């Protein structure tokens, strides 16, 4: 759950100071000792523990008593720091309802200059052992891998959007901080949930976007009917953090998998049959 804007607005300055201190100290500690937080903030022990108890109740901080009393930032706290910065910069003025939740993200509607979507990346411990082992940017060691990986994931997605927009149909990038990416809000269902009137044209348009991204050096690497949204009859490709460079050694395999996924979907749902080899040559040619 992401912390509500009301809660963020009502955060006491000591609570903000403690969150900021925790974030800095988590480069050194897995669990930040209480004394460290007292030193960093210049607050008394009773003040710090009182403020920490509130942050814990709001799901921003976690406490661990073994082997010493230590505190750690959790996703809720990291989201809050990102949201606070984005609000200060004027990128976001209000947070709306949740519009999506995946294994590794939570997406909210928000208000910026216009309606935007804000995606909080949440690369947790699970994904280090199992899926997405091809994500080379995941840190191998060092403290707080989830925090570093979630930030890197957001930065990577933002880089993809800024590189591709507007040549490739992706959401307009609006801003980025820590694990959060702000982009234009796309209103419309995913390809998986629509019933297209002209599926042949839509498939052409999708492949043309894949081709253009390839020309710009990027392969999506998680392309599916769930990561394509349809807005006013136009496709918009979302969910880019795992993109791969076209000169990567596995690029051929990954591109082929993206294309096979899309072709399989159109064959299943619309009985459109295309030769993957021909399509692949067309995209890379
Ligand atoms: P995940 O890696 O969790 O699948 P996505 O980027 O696919 O992350 O986002 C999850 C869901 O949030 C999407 O399936 C979609 O419903 C919604 N979503 C993401 N970005 C946007 C956007 N820019 N506009 C509207 N909805 C979005
Ligand atoms: Mn997705």
PDB file of C-alpha atoms and ligand atoms in Angstrom:
ATOM      1  CA  UNK A   1       0.000   0.000   0.000  1.00  0.00           C
ATOM      2  CA  UNK A   2       1.194   3.476  -0.797  1.00  0.00           C
ATOM      3  CA  UNK A   3       0.806   6.049   1.915  1.00  0.00           C
ATOM      4  CA  UNK A   4      -2.035   8.506   1.375  1.00  0.00           C
ATOM      5  CA  UNK A   5      -1.294  12.119   0.425  1.00  0.00           C
ATOM      6  CA  UNK A   6      -3.130  13.260   3.560  1.00  0.00           C
ATOM      7  CA  UNK A   7      -0.749  11.258   5.682  1.00  0.00           C
ATOM      8  CA  UNK A   8       2.216  12.663   3.797  1.00  0.00           C
ATOM      9  CA  UNK A   9       0.972  16.194   4.253  1.00  0.00           C
ATOM     10  CA  UNK A  10       0.555  15.588   7.971  1.00  0.00           C
ATOM     11  CA  UNK A  11       4.056  14.158   8.440  1.00  0.00           C
ATOM     12  CA  UNK A  12       5.873  15.999  11.186  1.00  0.00           C
ATOM     13  CA  UNK A  13       9.233  17.517  10.271  1.00  0.00           C
ATOM     14  CA  UNK A  14      10.943  15.158  12.741  1.00  0.00           C
ATOM     15  CA  UNK A  15       9.317  12.212  10.977  1.00  0.00           C
ATOM     16  CA  UNK A  16      10.597  13.463   7.626  1.00  0.00           C
ATOM     17  CA  UNK A  17      14.041  13.954   9.132  1.00  0.00           C
ATOM     18  CA  UNK A  18      14.031  10.395  10.478  1.00  0.00           C
ATOM     19  CA  UNK A  19      12.958   8.926   7.131  1.00  0.00           C
ATOM     20  CA  UNK A  20      15.724  10.855   5.379  1.00  0.00           C
ATOM     21  CA  UNK A  21      18.301   9.769   7.965  1.00  0.00           C
ATOM     22  CA  UNK A  22      17.180   6.140   7.664  1.00  0.00           C
ATOM     23  CA  UNK A  23      17.546   6.264   3.898  1.00  0.00           C
ATOM     24  CA  UNK A  24      21.112   7.572   4.173  1.00  0.00           C
ATOM     25  CA  UNK A  25      22.105   5.098   6.883  1.00  0.00           C
ATOM     26  CA  UNK A  26      20.765   2.125   5.003  1.00  0.00           C
ATOM     27  CA  UNK A  27      23.802   2.333   2.784  1.00  0.00           C
ATOM     28  CA  UNK A  28      25.765   1.173   5.817  1.00  0.00           C
ATOM     29  CA  UNK A  29      23.373  -0.880   7.939  1.00  0.00           C
ATOM     30  CA  UNK A  30      20.806  -3.519   7.285  1.00  0.00           C
ATOM     31  CA  UNK A  31      19.152  -2.362  10.518  1.00  0.00           C
ATOM     32  CA  UNK A  32      19.992   1.177  11.565  1.00  0.00           C
ATOM     33  CA  UNK A  33      20.760   1.444  15.314  1.00  0.00           C
ATOM     34  CA  UNK A  34      18.664   3.833  17.357  1.00  0.00           C
ATOM     35  CA  UNK A  35      21.743   5.801  18.491  1.00  0.00           C
ATOM     36  CA  UNK A  36      22.659   6.431  14.879  1.00  0.00           C
ATOM     37  CA  UNK A  37      19.269   8.030  14.257  1.00  0.00           C
ATOM     38  CA  UNK A  38      19.581  10.149  17.395  1.00  0.00           C
ATOM     39  CA  UNK A  39      22.964  11.376  16.224  1.00  0.00           C
ATOM     40  CA  UNK A  40      21.858  12.030  12.660  1.00  0.00           C
ATOM     41  CA  UNK A  41      18.762  14.003  13.686  1.00  0.00           C
ATOM     42  CA  UNK A  42      19.976  15.592  16.913  1.00  0.00           C
ATOM     43  CA  UNK A  43      16.749  14.491  18.611  1.00  0.00           C
ATOM     44  CA  UNK A  44      16.374  12.834  22.009  1.00  0.00           C
ATOM     45  CA  UNK A  45      15.895   9.094  22.366  1.00  0.00           C
ATOM     46  CA  UNK A  46      12.291   9.500  23.514  1.00  0.00           C
ATOM     47  CA  UNK A  47      11.474  11.809  20.606  1.00  0.00           C
ATOM     48  CA  UNK A  48      13.042   9.441  18.076  1.00  0.00           C
ATOM     49  CA  UNK A  49      11.299   6.334  19.452  1.00  0.00           C
ATOM     50  CA  UNK A  50       7.952   8.153  19.543  1.00  0.00           C
ATOM     51  CA  UNK A  51       8.328   9.305  15.925  1.00  0.00           C
ATOM     52  CA  UNK A  52       9.506   5.830  14.874  1.00  0.00           C
ATOM     53  CA  UNK A  53       6.462   4.214  16.471  1.00  0.00           C
ATOM     54  CA  UNK A  54       4.234   6.389  14.281  1.00  0.00           C
ATOM     55  CA  UNK A  55       6.255   5.621  11.144  1.00  0.00           C
ATOM     56  CA  UNK A  56       6.000   1.910  11.958  1.00  0.00           C
ATOM     57  CA  UNK A  57       2.222   2.132  12.412  1.00  0.00           C
ATOM     58  CA  UNK A  58       1.944   3.784   8.979  1.00  0.00           C
ATOM     59  CA  UNK A  59       3.928   1.015   7.306  1.00  0.00           C
ATOM     60  CA  UNK A  60       6.949   3.157   6.481  1.00  0.00           C
ATOM     61  CA  UNK A  61       9.522   1.641   8.837  1.00  0.00           C
ATOM     62  CA  UNK A  62      10.224  -1.774  10.354  1.00  0.00           C
ATOM     63  CA  UNK A  63      11.712  -2.667  13.711  1.00  0.00           C
ATOM     64  CA  UNK A  64      13.997  -5.589  14.484  1.00  0.00           C
ATOM     65  CA  UNK A  65      15.161  -6.291  18.072  1.00  0.00           C
ATOM     66  CA  UNK A  66      17.875  -8.863  17.237  1.00  0.00           C
ATOM     67  CA  UNK A  67      20.840  -8.656  17.746  1.00  0.00           C
ATOM     68  CA  UNK A  68      20.312  -4.986  18.654  1.00  0.00           C
ATOM     69  CA  UNK A  69      17.391  -2.551  18.370  1.00  0.00           C
ATOM     70  CA  UNK A  70      17.462  -1.599  14.702  1.00  0.00           C
ATOM     71  CA  UNK A  71      15.172   0.121  12.253  1.00  0.00           C
ATOM     72  CA  UNK A  72      14.847  -0.163   8.498  1.00  0.00           C
ATOM     73  CA  UNK A  73      13.003   1.704   5.805  1.00  0.00           C
ATOM     74  CA  UNK A  74      10.384  -0.400   3.982  1.00  0.00           C
ATOM     75  CA  UNK A  75       8.692   0.250   0.626  1.00  0.00           C
ATOM     76  CA  UNK A  76       6.011   2.446   2.211  1.00  0.00           C
ATOM     77  CA  UNK A  77       8.690   4.765   3.570  1.00  0.00           C
ATOM     78  CA  UNK A  78      10.663   4.817   0.356  1.00  0.00           C
ATOM     79  CA  UNK A  79       7.487   5.588  -1.646  1.00  0.00           C
ATOM     80  CA  UNK A  80       6.803   8.420   0.799  1.00  0.00           C
ATOM     81  CA  UNK A  81      10.248   9.948   0.275  1.00  0.00           C
ATOM     82  CA  UNK A  82       9.766   9.773  -3.505  1.00  0.00           C
ATOM     83  CA  UNK A  83       6.297  11.257  -3.306  1.00  0.00           C
ATOM     84  CA  UNK A  84       7.444  14.039  -0.989  1.00  0.00           C
ATOM     85  CA  UNK A  85      10.205  15.047  -3.422  1.00  0.00           C
ATOM     86  CA  UNK A  86       7.915  14.856  -6.459  1.00  0.00           C
ATOM     87  CA  UNK A  87       5.351  16.990  -4.643  1.00  0.00           C
ATOM     88  CA  UNK A  88       7.977  19.548  -3.649  1.00  0.00           C
ATOM     89  CA  UNK A  89       9.140  19.758  -7.270  1.00  0.00           C
ATOM     90  CA  UNK A  90       5.546  20.279  -8.410  1.00  0.00           C
ATOM     91  CA  UNK A  91       5.489  17.116 -10.526  1.00  0.00           C
ATOM     92  CA  UNK A  92       2.579  15.739  -8.496  1.00  0.00           C
ATOM     93  CA  UNK A  93      -0.089  17.673  -6.624  1.00  0.00           C
ATOM     94  CA  UNK A  94      -2.449  14.875  -5.586  1.00  0.00           C
ATOM     95  CA  UNK A  95      -2.557  11.113  -5.485  1.00  0.00           C
ATOM     96  CA  UNK A  96      -5.661   9.279  -6.696  1.00  0.00           C
ATOM     97  CA  UNK A  97      -6.740   5.668  -6.710  1.00  0.00           C
ATOM     98  CA  UNK A  98      -4.712   2.565  -7.405  1.00  0.00           C
ATOM     99  CA  UNK A  99      -4.991   1.508 -11.050  1.00  0.00           C
ATOM    100  CA  UNK A 100      -2.610  -1.405 -11.234  1.00  0.00           C
ATOM    101  CA  UNK A 101      -0.573  -3.761  -9.186  1.00  0.00           C
ATOM    102  CA  UNK A 102       1.927  -6.265 -10.494  1.00  0.00           C
ATOM    103  CA  UNK A 103       4.552  -8.504  -8.960  1.00  0.00           C
ATOM    104  CA  UNK A 104       7.053  -5.696  -8.992  1.00  0.00           C
ATOM    105  CA  UNK A 105       5.117  -2.459  -8.986  1.00  0.00           C
ATOM    106  CA  UNK A 106       2.105  -0.574  -7.807  1.00  0.00           C
ATOM    107  CA  UNK A 107       0.572   2.093 -10.049  1.00  0.00           C
ATOM    108  CA  UNK A 108      -1.599   5.028  -8.987  1.00  0.00           C
ATOM    109  CA  UNK A 109      -3.524   7.677 -10.794  1.00  0.00           C
ATOM    110  CA  UNK A 110      -2.293  11.127  -9.826  1.00  0.00           C
ATOM    111  CA  UNK A 111      -2.564  14.772 -10.699  1.00  0.00           C
ATOM    112  CA  UNK A 112       0.338  16.697 -12.156  1.00  0.00           C
ATOM    113  CA  UNK A 113      -0.063  19.365 -14.809  1.00  0.00           C
ATOM    114  CA  UNK A 114      -2.650  16.944 -16.135  1.00  0.00           C
ATOM    115  CA  UNK A 115      -3.731  13.433 -15.234  1.00  0.00           C
ATOM    116  CA  UNK A 116      -0.685  11.217 -14.753  1.00  0.00           C
ATOM    117  CA  UNK A 117       0.170   7.707 -13.646  1.00  0.00           C
ATOM    118  CA  UNK A 118       2.774   7.169 -10.954  1.00  0.00           C
ATOM    119  CA  UNK A 119       4.474   3.790 -10.868  1.00  0.00           C
ATOM    120  CA  UNK A 120       6.295   2.763  -7.698  1.00  0.00           C
ATOM    121  CA  UNK A 121       8.834   0.066  -8.489  1.00  0.00           C
ATOM    122  CA  UNK A 122       9.087  -2.636  -5.866  1.00  0.00           C
ATOM    123  CA  UNK A 123      11.808  -5.077  -6.641  1.00  0.00           C
ATOM    124  CA  UNK A 124      11.661  -7.336  -3.608  1.00  0.00           C
ATOM    125  CA  UNK A 125      13.848 -10.108  -2.286  1.00  0.00           C
ATOM    126  CA  UNK A 126      11.846 -12.777  -4.107  1.00  0.00           C
ATOM    127  CA  UNK A 127      12.795 -11.549  -7.537  1.00  0.00           C
ATOM    128  CA  UNK A 128      16.478 -11.864  -6.689  1.00  0.00           C
ATOM    129  CA  UNK A 129      16.241 -15.608  -6.403  1.00  0.00           C
ATOM    130  CA  UNK A 130      13.641 -16.420  -9.022  1.00  0.00           C
ATOM    131  CA  UNK A 131      12.374 -14.461 -12.001  1.00  0.00           C
ATOM    132  CA  UNK A 132      14.140 -11.835 -14.058  1.00  0.00           C
ATOM    133  CA  UNK A 133      17.612 -13.204 -13.556  1.00  0.00           C
ATOM    134  CA  UNK A 134      18.421 -11.517 -16.843  1.00  0.00           C
ATOM    135  CA  UNK A 135      18.234  -8.135 -15.127  1.00  0.00           C
ATOM    136  CA  UNK A 136      21.906  -7.414 -15.100  1.00  0.00           C
ATOM    137  CA  UNK A 137      21.572  -4.171 -13.207  1.00  0.00           C
ATOM    138  CA  UNK A 138      20.538  -5.891  -9.978  1.00  0.00           C
ATOM    139  CA  UNK A 139      23.274  -5.320  -7.423  1.00  0.00           C
ATOM    140  CA  UNK A 140      25.081  -8.501  -6.431  1.00  0.00           C
ATOM    141  CA  UNK A 141      25.867  -7.458  -2.911  1.00  0.00           C
ATOM    142  CA  UNK A 142      25.982  -4.383  -0.719  1.00  0.00           C
ATOM    143  CA  UNK A 143      23.333  -3.208   1.669  1.00  0.00           C
ATOM    144  CA  UNK A 144      19.690  -2.950   0.980  1.00  0.00           C
ATOM    145  CA  UNK A 145      19.452  -4.548  -2.446  1.00  0.00           C
ATOM    146  CA  UNK A 146      15.698  -3.940  -2.750  1.00  0.00           C
ATOM    147  CA  UNK A 147      16.127  -0.199  -2.311  1.00  0.00           C
ATOM    148  CA  UNK A 148      18.932   0.053  -4.846  1.00  0.00           C
ATOM    149  CA  UNK A 149      17.272  -2.328  -7.304  1.00  0.00           C
ATOM    150  CA  UNK A 150      13.910  -0.547  -7.113  1.00  0.00           C
ATOM    151  CA  UNK A 151      15.550   2.808  -7.786  1.00  0.00           C
ATOM    152  CA  UNK A 152      17.596   1.383 -10.671  1.00  0.00           C
ATOM    153  CA  UNK A 153      14.472  -0.206 -12.105  1.00  0.00           C
ATOM    154  CA  UNK A 154      12.634   3.141 -12.062  1.00  0.00           C
ATOM    155  CA  UNK A 155      15.628   4.924 -13.598  1.00  0.00           C
ATOM    156  CA  UNK A 156      15.851   2.308 -16.318  1.00  0.00           C
ATOM    157  CA  UNK A 157      12.179   2.585 -17.156  1.00  0.00           C
ATOM    158  CA  UNK A 158      12.403   6.374 -17.249  1.00  0.00           C
ATOM    159  CA  UNK A 159      15.424   6.191 -19.543  1.00  0.00           C
ATOM    160  CA  UNK A 160      13.469   3.948 -21.918  1.00  0.00           C
ATOM    161  CA  UNK A 161      10.482   6.315 -21.993  1.00  0.00           C
ATOM    162  CA  UNK A 162      12.625   9.408 -22.606  1.00  0.00           C
ATOM    163  CA  UNK A 163      14.590   7.631 -25.333  1.00  0.00           C
ATOM    164  CA  UNK A 164      11.558   6.214 -27.110  1.00  0.00           C
ATOM    165  CA  UNK A 165       8.961   8.962 -26.784  1.00  0.00           C
ATOM    166  CA  UNK A 166       7.500  10.151 -29.156  1.00  0.00           C
ATOM    167  CA  UNK A 167       8.920   7.977 -31.926  1.00  0.00           C
ATOM    168  CA  UNK A 168       7.599   4.860 -30.253  1.00  0.00           C
ATOM    169  CA  UNK A 169       4.110   4.905 -28.755  1.00  0.00           C
ATOM    170  CA  UNK A 170       4.898   4.887 -25.023  1.00  0.00           C
ATOM    171  CA  UNK A 171       3.476   7.068 -22.215  1.00  0.00           C
ATOM    172  CA  UNK A 172       4.966  10.575 -22.145  1.00  0.00           C
ATOM    173  CA  UNK A 173       7.586  10.624 -19.353  1.00  0.00           C
ATOM    174  CA  UNK A 174       6.880  13.361 -16.794  1.00  0.00           C
ATOM    175  CA  UNK A 175       9.303  12.815 -13.919  1.00  0.00           C
ATOM    176  CA  UNK A 176      11.239  10.349 -11.833  1.00  0.00           C
ATOM    177  CA  UNK A 177      12.512  10.129  -8.274  1.00  0.00           C
ATOM    178  CA  UNK A 178      13.893   7.193  -6.277  1.00  0.00           C
ATOM    179  CA  UNK A 179      11.665   4.198  -7.128  1.00  0.00           C
ATOM    180  CA  UNK A 180       8.904   6.260  -8.757  1.00  0.00           C
ATOM    181  CA  UNK A 181       8.204   7.042 -12.406  1.00  0.00           C
ATOM    182  CA  UNK A 182       5.598   9.644 -13.366  1.00  0.00           C
ATOM    183  CA  UNK A 183       4.149   9.410 -16.861  1.00  0.00           C
ATOM    184  CA  UNK A 184       1.054  10.313 -18.829  1.00  0.00           C
ATOM    185  CA  UNK A 185      -2.049   8.430 -17.771  1.00  0.00           C
ATOM    186  CA  UNK A 186      -3.264   6.123 -20.519  1.00  0.00           C
ATOM    187  CA  UNK A 187      -7.005   5.668 -20.487  1.00  0.00           C
ATOM    188  CA  UNK A 188      -8.055   2.430 -22.055  1.00  0.00           C
ATOM    189  CA  UNK A 189      -7.958  -1.316 -21.554  1.00  0.00           C
ATOM    190  CA  UNK A 190      -5.051  -3.644 -22.159  1.00  0.00           C
ATOM    191  CA  UNK A 191      -4.847  -5.471 -25.467  1.00  0.00           C
ATOM    192  CA  UNK A 192      -5.771  -8.666 -23.593  1.00  0.00           C
ATOM    193  CA  UNK A 193      -9.124  -7.225 -22.571  1.00  0.00           C
ATOM    194  CA  UNK A 194     -10.211  -5.562 -25.819  1.00  0.00           C
ATOM    195  CA  UNK A 195     -12.078  -6.846 -28.761  1.00  0.00           C
ATOM    196  CA  UNK A 196     -10.454  -5.209 -31.781  1.00  0.00           C
ATOM    197  CA  UNK A 197     -12.418  -4.353 -34.910  1.00  0.00           C
ATOM    198  CA  UNK A 198      -9.309  -4.327 -37.067  1.00  0.00           C
ATOM    199  CA  UNK A 199      -6.812  -6.679 -35.481  1.00  0.00           C
ATOM    200  CA  UNK A 200      -4.596  -6.889 -38.585  1.00  0.00           C
ATOM    201  CA  UNK A 201      -3.960  -3.141 -38.530  1.00  0.00           C
ATOM    202  CA  UNK A 202      -3.333  -3.219 -34.780  1.00  0.00           C
ATOM    203  CA  UNK A 203      -0.773  -6.020 -35.145  1.00  0.00           C
ATOM    204  CA  UNK A 204       0.973  -4.010 -37.878  1.00  0.00           C
ATOM    205  CA  UNK A 205       1.050  -0.936 -35.635  1.00  0.00           C
ATOM    206  CA  UNK A 206       2.477  -2.903 -32.700  1.00  0.00           C
ATOM    207  CA  UNK A 207       5.193  -4.459 -34.863  1.00  0.00           C
ATOM    208  CA  UNK A 208       6.016  -1.057 -36.344  1.00  0.00           C
ATOM    209  CA  UNK A 209       6.592   0.227 -32.795  1.00  0.00           C
ATOM    210  CA  UNK A 210       8.760  -2.794 -31.966  1.00  0.00           C
ATOM    211  CA  UNK A 211      10.741  -2.049 -35.124  1.00  0.00           C
ATOM    212  CA  UNK A 212      11.162   1.633 -34.265  1.00  0.00           C
ATOM    213  CA  UNK A 213      12.290   0.780 -30.699  1.00  0.00           C
ATOM    214  CA  UNK A 214      14.791  -1.670 -32.208  1.00  0.00           C
ATOM    215  CA  UNK A 215      16.135   1.094 -34.442  1.00  0.00           C
ATOM    216  CA  UNK A 216      16.602   3.221 -31.331  1.00  0.00           C
ATOM    217  CA  UNK A 217      18.563   0.390 -29.721  1.00  0.00           C
ATOM    218  CA  UNK A 218      15.934  -1.070 -27.387  1.00  0.00           C
ATOM    219  CA  UNK A 219      14.103  -4.367 -27.047  1.00  0.00           C
ATOM    220  CA  UNK A 220      11.165  -4.416 -24.630  1.00  0.00           C
ATOM    221  CA  UNK A 221      11.948  -7.913 -23.288  1.00  0.00           C
ATOM    222  CA  UNK A 222       8.579  -8.415 -21.565  1.00  0.00           C
ATOM    223  CA  UNK A 223       6.202  -7.743 -24.425  1.00  0.00           C
ATOM    224  CA  UNK A 224       2.751  -9.247 -24.084  1.00  0.00           C
ATOM    225  CA  UNK A 225      -0.939  -8.399 -24.488  1.00  0.00           C
ATOM    226  CA  UNK A 226      -0.848  -7.164 -20.859  1.00  0.00           C
ATOM    227  CA  UNK A 227       1.835  -4.550 -21.481  1.00  0.00           C
ATOM    228  CA  UNK A 228       0.055  -2.960 -24.427  1.00  0.00           C
ATOM    229  CA  UNK A 229      -2.773  -0.550 -23.655  1.00  0.00           C
ATOM    230  CA  UNK A 230      -5.307   0.594 -26.262  1.00  0.00           C
ATOM    231  CA  UNK A 231      -6.247   4.262 -26.084  1.00  0.00           C
ATOM    232  CA  UNK A 232      -8.538   5.771 -28.742  1.00  0.00           C
ATOM    233  CA  UNK A 233      -7.768   2.904 -31.086  1.00  0.00           C
ATOM    234  CA  UNK A 234      -4.013   3.417 -30.702  1.00  0.00           C
ATOM    235  CA  UNK A 235      -1.579   1.038 -29.035  1.00  0.00           C
ATOM    236  CA  UNK A 236       0.658   2.289 -26.216  1.00  0.00           C
ATOM    237  CA  UNK A 237       3.464   0.017 -25.007  1.00  0.00           C
ATOM    238  CA  UNK A 238       4.079   0.198 -21.233  1.00  0.00           C
ATOM    239  CA  UNK A 239       6.254  -1.518 -18.590  1.00  0.00           C
ATOM    240  CA  UNK A 240       9.832  -0.944 -19.793  1.00  0.00           C
ATOM    241  CA  UNK A 241      12.214  -1.479 -16.827  1.00  0.00           C
ATOM    242  CA  UNK A 242      13.626  -4.755 -18.175  1.00  0.00           C
ATOM    243  CA  UNK A 243      14.426  -3.414 -21.670  1.00  0.00           C
ATOM    244  CA  UNK A 244      17.543  -4.767 -23.270  1.00  0.00           C
ATOM    245  CA  UNK A 245      20.054  -3.226 -25.651  1.00  0.00           C
ATOM    246  CA  UNK A 246      19.960  -4.473 -29.225  1.00  0.00           C
ATOM    247  CA  UNK A 247      23.686  -5.240 -29.105  1.00  0.00           C
ATOM    248  CA  UNK A 248      23.335  -7.473 -26.045  1.00  0.00           C
ATOM    249  CA  UNK A 249      24.474 -11.044 -26.648  1.00  0.00           C
ATOM    250  CA  UNK A 250      20.978 -12.433 -25.974  1.00  0.00           C
ATOM    251  CA  UNK A 251      19.189  -9.737 -27.956  1.00  0.00           C
ATOM    252  CA  UNK A 252      18.166 -12.085 -30.767  1.00  0.00           C
ATOM    253  CA  UNK A 253      16.552 -14.603 -28.440  1.00  0.00           C
ATOM    254  CA  UNK A 254      14.770 -11.945 -26.399  1.00  0.00           C
ATOM    255  CA  UNK A 255      13.421 -10.120 -29.456  1.00  0.00           C
ATOM    256  CA  UNK A 256      12.218 -13.407 -30.884  1.00  0.00           C
ATOM    257  CA  UNK A 257      10.404 -14.167 -27.620  1.00  0.00           C
ATOM    258  CA  UNK A 258       8.702 -10.736 -27.632  1.00  0.00           C
ATOM    259  CA  UNK A 259       7.550 -11.240 -31.201  1.00  0.00           C
ATOM    260  CA  UNK A 260       6.448 -14.833 -30.645  1.00  0.00           C
ATOM    261  CA  UNK A 261       4.355 -13.708 -27.645  1.00  0.00           C
ATOM    262  CA  UNK A 262       2.495 -11.123 -29.692  1.00  0.00           C
ATOM    263  CA  UNK A 263       2.025 -13.364 -32.718  1.00  0.00           C
ATOM    264  CA  UNK A 264       0.734 -16.192 -30.494  1.00  0.00           C
ATOM    265  CA  UNK A 265      -1.800 -13.827 -28.925  1.00  0.00           C
ATOM    266  CA  UNK A 266      -3.126 -12.635 -32.296  1.00  0.00           C
ATOM    267  CA  UNK A 267      -3.296 -16.189 -33.558  1.00  0.00           C
ATOM    268  CA  UNK A 268      -5.164 -17.390 -30.469  1.00  0.00           C
ATOM    269  CA  UNK A 269      -7.648 -14.557 -30.273  1.00  0.00           C
ATOM    270  CA  UNK A 270      -8.017 -13.408 -33.892  1.00  0.00           C
ATOM    271  CA  UNK A 271      -6.802 -16.387 -35.937  1.00  0.00           C
ATOM    272  CA  UNK A 272      -4.212 -14.227 -37.627  1.00  0.00           C
ATOM    273  CA  UNK A 273      -1.222 -16.313 -38.668  1.00  0.00           C
ATOM    274  CA  UNK A 274       2.144 -14.785 -39.513  1.00  0.00           C
ATOM    275  CA  UNK A 275       5.510 -16.371 -39.980  1.00  0.00           C
ATOM    276  CA  UNK A 276       7.726 -15.415 -36.991  1.00  0.00           C
ATOM    277  CA  UNK A 277      10.895 -15.560 -39.125  1.00  0.00           C
ATOM    278  CA  UNK A 278       9.494 -13.079 -41.659  1.00  0.00           C
ATOM    279  CA  UNK A 279       8.318 -10.738 -38.905  1.00  0.00           C
ATOM    280  CA  UNK A 280      11.698 -10.931 -37.150  1.00  0.00           C
ATOM    281  CA  UNK A 281      13.541 -10.060 -40.364  1.00  0.00           C
ATOM    282  CA  UNK A 282      11.172  -7.161 -40.952  1.00  0.00           C
ATOM    283  CA  UNK A 283      11.698  -5.780 -37.421  1.00  0.00           C
ATOM    284  CA  UNK A 284      15.491  -5.996 -37.551  1.00  0.00           C
ATOM    285  CA  UNK A 285      15.888  -5.152 -41.234  1.00  0.00           C
TER     286      UNK A 285
HETATM  287  P1  LIG B   1       4.168  -4.456 -13.831  1.00  0.00           P
HETATM  288  O1  LIG B   1       5.627  -4.715 -14.017  1.00  0.00           O
HETATM  289  O2  LIG B   1       3.777  -4.501 -12.401  1.00  0.00           O
HETATM  290  O3  LIG B   1       3.326  -5.301 -14.732  1.00  0.00           O
HETATM  291  P2  LIG B   1       3.167  -2.189 -15.430  1.00  0.00           P
HETATM  292  O4  LIG B   1       3.988  -1.061 -15.934  1.00  0.00           O
HETATM  293  O5  LIG B   1       2.694  -3.168 -16.453  1.00  0.00           O
HETATM  294  O6  LIG B   1       3.982  -2.902 -14.244  1.00  0.00           O
HETATM  295  O7  LIG B   1       1.929  -1.567 -14.678  1.00  0.00           O
HETATM  296  C1  LIG B   1       0.964  -2.358 -14.011  1.00  0.00           C
HETATM  297  C2  LIG B   1      -0.433  -1.959 -14.462  1.00  0.00           C
HETATM  298  O8  LIG B   1      -0.677  -0.576 -14.166  1.00  0.00           O
HETATM  299  C3  LIG B   1      -0.637  -2.060 -15.963  1.00  0.00           C
HETATM  300  O9  LIG B   1      -1.041  -3.356 -16.341  1.00  0.00           O
HETATM  301  C4  LIG B   1      -1.713  -1.033 -16.221  1.00  0.00           C
HETATM  302  O10 LIG B   1      -2.988  -1.548 -15.915  1.00  0.00           O
HETATM  303  C5  LIG B   1      -1.399   0.048 -15.204  1.00  0.00           C
HETATM  304  N1  LIG B   1      -0.578   1.137 -15.801  1.00  0.00           N
HETATM  305  C6  LIG B   1       0.768   1.208 -15.857  1.00  0.00           C
HETATM  306  N2  LIG B   1       1.178   2.336 -16.459  1.00  0.00           N
HETATM  307  C7  LIG B   1       0.067   3.010 -16.813  1.00  0.00           C
HETATM  308  C8  LIG B   1      -0.180   4.272 -17.485  1.00  0.00           C
HETATM  309  N3  LIG B   1       0.811   5.062 -17.902  1.00  0.00           N
HETATM  310  N4  LIG B   1      -1.469   4.635 -17.670  1.00  0.00           N
HETATM  311  C9  LIG B   1      -2.477   3.843 -17.246  1.00  0.00           C
HETATM  312  N5  LIG B   1      -2.324   2.675 -16.613  1.00  0.00           N
HETATM  313  C10 LIG B   1      -1.058   2.243 -16.395  1.00  0.00           C
HETATM  314 MN1  LIG B   2       3.042  -5.196 -16.788  1.00  0.00          MN
END
